[in-house]
Every structure is written in structure tokens, then in C-alpha cells.
GROMACS .gro file of C-alpha atoms in nm:
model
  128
    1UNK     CA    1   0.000   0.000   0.000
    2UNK     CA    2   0.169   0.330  -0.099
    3UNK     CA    3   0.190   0.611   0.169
    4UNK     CA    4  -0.115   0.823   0.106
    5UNK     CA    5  -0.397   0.647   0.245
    6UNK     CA    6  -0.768   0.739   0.163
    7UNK     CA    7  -1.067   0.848   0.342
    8UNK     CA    8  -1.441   0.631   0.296
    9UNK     CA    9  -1.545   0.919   0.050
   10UNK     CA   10  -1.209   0.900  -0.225
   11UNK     CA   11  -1.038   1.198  -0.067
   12UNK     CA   12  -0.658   1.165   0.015
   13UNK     CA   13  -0.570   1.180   0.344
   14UNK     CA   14  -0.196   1.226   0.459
   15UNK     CA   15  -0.043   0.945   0.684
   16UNK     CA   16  -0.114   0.955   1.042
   17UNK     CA   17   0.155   0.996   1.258
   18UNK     CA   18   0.254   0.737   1.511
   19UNK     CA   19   0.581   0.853   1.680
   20UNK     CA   20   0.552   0.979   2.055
   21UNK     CA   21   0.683   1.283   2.145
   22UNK     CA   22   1.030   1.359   2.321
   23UNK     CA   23   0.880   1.304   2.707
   24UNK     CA   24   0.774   0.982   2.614
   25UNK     CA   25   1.094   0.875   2.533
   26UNK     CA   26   1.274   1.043   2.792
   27UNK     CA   27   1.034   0.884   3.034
   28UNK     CA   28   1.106   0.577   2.874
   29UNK     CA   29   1.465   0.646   2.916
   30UNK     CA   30   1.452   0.690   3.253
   31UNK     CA   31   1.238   0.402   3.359
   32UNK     CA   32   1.519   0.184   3.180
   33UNK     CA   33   1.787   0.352   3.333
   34UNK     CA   34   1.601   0.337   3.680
   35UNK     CA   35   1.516  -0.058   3.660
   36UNK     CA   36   1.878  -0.146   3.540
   37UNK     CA   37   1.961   0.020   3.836
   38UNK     CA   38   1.753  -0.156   4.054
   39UNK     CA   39   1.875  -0.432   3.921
   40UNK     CA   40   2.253  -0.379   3.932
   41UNK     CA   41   2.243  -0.264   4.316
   42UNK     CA   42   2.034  -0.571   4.400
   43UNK     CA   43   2.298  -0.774   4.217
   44UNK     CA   44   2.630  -0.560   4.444
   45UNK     CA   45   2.441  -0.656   4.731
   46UNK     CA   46   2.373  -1.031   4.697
   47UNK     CA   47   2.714  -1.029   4.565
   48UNK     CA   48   2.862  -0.877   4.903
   49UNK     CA   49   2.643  -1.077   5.092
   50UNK     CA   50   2.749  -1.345   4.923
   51UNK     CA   51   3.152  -1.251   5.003
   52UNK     CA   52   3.074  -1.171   5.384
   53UNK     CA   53   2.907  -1.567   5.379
   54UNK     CA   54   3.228  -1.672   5.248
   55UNK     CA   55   3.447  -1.565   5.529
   56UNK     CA   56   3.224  -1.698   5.789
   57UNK     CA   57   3.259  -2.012   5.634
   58UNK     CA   58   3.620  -1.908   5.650
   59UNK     CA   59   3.614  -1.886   6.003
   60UNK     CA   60   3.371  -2.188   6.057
   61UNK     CA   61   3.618  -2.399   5.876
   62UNK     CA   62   3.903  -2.324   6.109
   63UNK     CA   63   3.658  -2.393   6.375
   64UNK     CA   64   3.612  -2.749   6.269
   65UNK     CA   65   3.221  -2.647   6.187
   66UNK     CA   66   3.129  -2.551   6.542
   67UNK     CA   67   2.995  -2.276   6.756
   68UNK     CA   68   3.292  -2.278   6.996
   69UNK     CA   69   3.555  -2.341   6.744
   70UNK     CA   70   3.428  -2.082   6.566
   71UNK     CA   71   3.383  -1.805   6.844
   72UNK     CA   72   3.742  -1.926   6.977
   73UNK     CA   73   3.903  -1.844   6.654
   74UNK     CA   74   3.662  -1.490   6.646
   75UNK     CA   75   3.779  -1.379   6.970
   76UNK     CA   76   4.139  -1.477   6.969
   77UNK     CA   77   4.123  -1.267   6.603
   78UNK     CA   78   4.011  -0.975   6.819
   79UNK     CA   79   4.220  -0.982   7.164
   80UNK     CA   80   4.525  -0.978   6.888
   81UNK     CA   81   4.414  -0.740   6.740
   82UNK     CA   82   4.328  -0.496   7.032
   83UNK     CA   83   4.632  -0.563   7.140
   84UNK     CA   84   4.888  -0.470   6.832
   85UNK     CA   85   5.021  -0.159   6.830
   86UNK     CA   86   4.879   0.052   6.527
   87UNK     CA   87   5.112  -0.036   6.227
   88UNK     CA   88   5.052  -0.364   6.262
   89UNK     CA   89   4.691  -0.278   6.289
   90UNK     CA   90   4.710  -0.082   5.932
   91UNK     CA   91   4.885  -0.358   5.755
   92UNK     CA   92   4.615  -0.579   5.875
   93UNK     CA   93   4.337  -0.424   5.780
   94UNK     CA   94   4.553  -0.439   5.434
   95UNK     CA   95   4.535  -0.765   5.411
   96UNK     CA   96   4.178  -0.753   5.525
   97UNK     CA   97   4.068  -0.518   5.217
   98UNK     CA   98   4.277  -0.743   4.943
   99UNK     CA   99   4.137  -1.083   5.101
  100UNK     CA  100   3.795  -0.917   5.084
  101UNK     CA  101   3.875  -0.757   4.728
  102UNK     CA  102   3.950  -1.052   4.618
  103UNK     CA  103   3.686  -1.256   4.733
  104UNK     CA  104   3.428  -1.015   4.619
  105UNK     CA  105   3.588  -1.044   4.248
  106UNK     CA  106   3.572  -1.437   4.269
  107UNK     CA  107   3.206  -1.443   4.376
  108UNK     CA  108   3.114  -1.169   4.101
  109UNK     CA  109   3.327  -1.439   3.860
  110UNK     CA  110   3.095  -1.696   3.987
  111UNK     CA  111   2.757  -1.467   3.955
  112UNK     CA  112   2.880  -1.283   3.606
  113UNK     CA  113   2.645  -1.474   3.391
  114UNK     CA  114   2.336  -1.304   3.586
  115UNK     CA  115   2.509  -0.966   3.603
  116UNK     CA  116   2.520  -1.005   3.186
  117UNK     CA  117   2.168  -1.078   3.174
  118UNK     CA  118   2.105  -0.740   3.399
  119UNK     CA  119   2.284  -0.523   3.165
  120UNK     CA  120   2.129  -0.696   2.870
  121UNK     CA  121   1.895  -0.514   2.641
  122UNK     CA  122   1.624  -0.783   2.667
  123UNK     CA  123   1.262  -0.602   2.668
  124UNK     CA  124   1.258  -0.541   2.328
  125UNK     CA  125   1.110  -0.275   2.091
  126UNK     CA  126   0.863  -0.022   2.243
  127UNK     CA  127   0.502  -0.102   2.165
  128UNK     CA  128   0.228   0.078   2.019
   0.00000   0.00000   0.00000
């Protein structure tokens, strides 16, 4: 069918327009941007959630898997460390933040196939 379209009574009408205006796609815009975001933080916090479960089990493991082993090896961790004088203090909380660095990067390693899905394009083309 060719681009002029015609009225019931033979006249030539010019083709209706269907585009939305510049709000609608800014709104559009910003409901995308707002549910990726959503998304993404939801995904950073499982994902650090997911890191601070791994040192537990850290810590349960040198416990042998129980409550006294692993409050033992908790509060020894903290009488040491009350106890060190501060540069030894600073280069353990060094360690602390690479251990925990690199933790968080093998658990978002683990968990990359969902973050790829998140940043996906995957609703398709605007309707109507």
C-alpha cells in the first residue's frame, strides 16, 4: 500500500503519525535507566552478601564447623588485634581489604552470567 492512504469518500488523506513525542521517550529512558539500576544494586548486594558468607565459612572452617571453634578463633582474632600496636593494625586491615577484594571479584566471577543478563537489552522494541 503506498503512503497516502484514503478516506471512505475517495479523498486523500496524509499518513497519520505514530511517533511519541520527546517526554515519552525520555520517560522511557529513565524508567530503563532506573530498573537497570535496581537491578545492578540488587545484584552488588547479593554479591557482598554473598563474600561476607564466604568468610564466615572461613572462620567456621578453622573452627572445625562448630559454635565454639568458631567463636574461639573470632575472639582470639580480636584480643590480637586490640592488642597490636597501630602499624601492625594498618597492615592488617591491608590484608583484610585485598582478602575481601579478592573474594568479592571471585564471587562476582561466579555470579557474572546473571550480572550479563542485567545489563542486557532484553525487553525489546517499544510497543504501540
Amino acid at each position: 500500500m503506498n503512503a497516502i492512504s484514503h478516506d471512505g469518500f475517495g479523498r486523500s488523506v496524509a499518513p497519520r503519525q505514530t511517533g511519541h513525542g520527546w517526554r515519552h521517550h525520555l520517560g522511557r529512558a529513565v524508567a530503563d535507566t532506573s530498573y537497570v539500576a535496581l537491578r545492578l544494586s540488587g545484584w552488588l548486594m547479593m554479591t557482598a552478601l554473598a563474600t561476607l558468607g564466604v568468610l564466615v565459612l572461613f572462620f567456621m572452617m578453622i573452627g572445625d564447623f562448630t559454635p565454639i571453634g568458631f567463636f574461639s578463633h573470632v575472639a582470639n582474632l580480636g584480643t590480637r588485634f586490640v592488642a597490636a600496636d597501630e602499624v601492625r593494625r594498618s597492615t592488617f586491615m591491608g590484608q583484610v581489604h585485598v582478602v575481601g577484594a579478592i573474594t568479592f571479584a571471585l564471587v562476582a566471577l561466579a555470579r557474572g552470567r546473571l550480572l550479563l543478563t542485567i545489563l542486557a537489552f532484553t525487553k525489546g522494541r517499544p510497543h504501540g
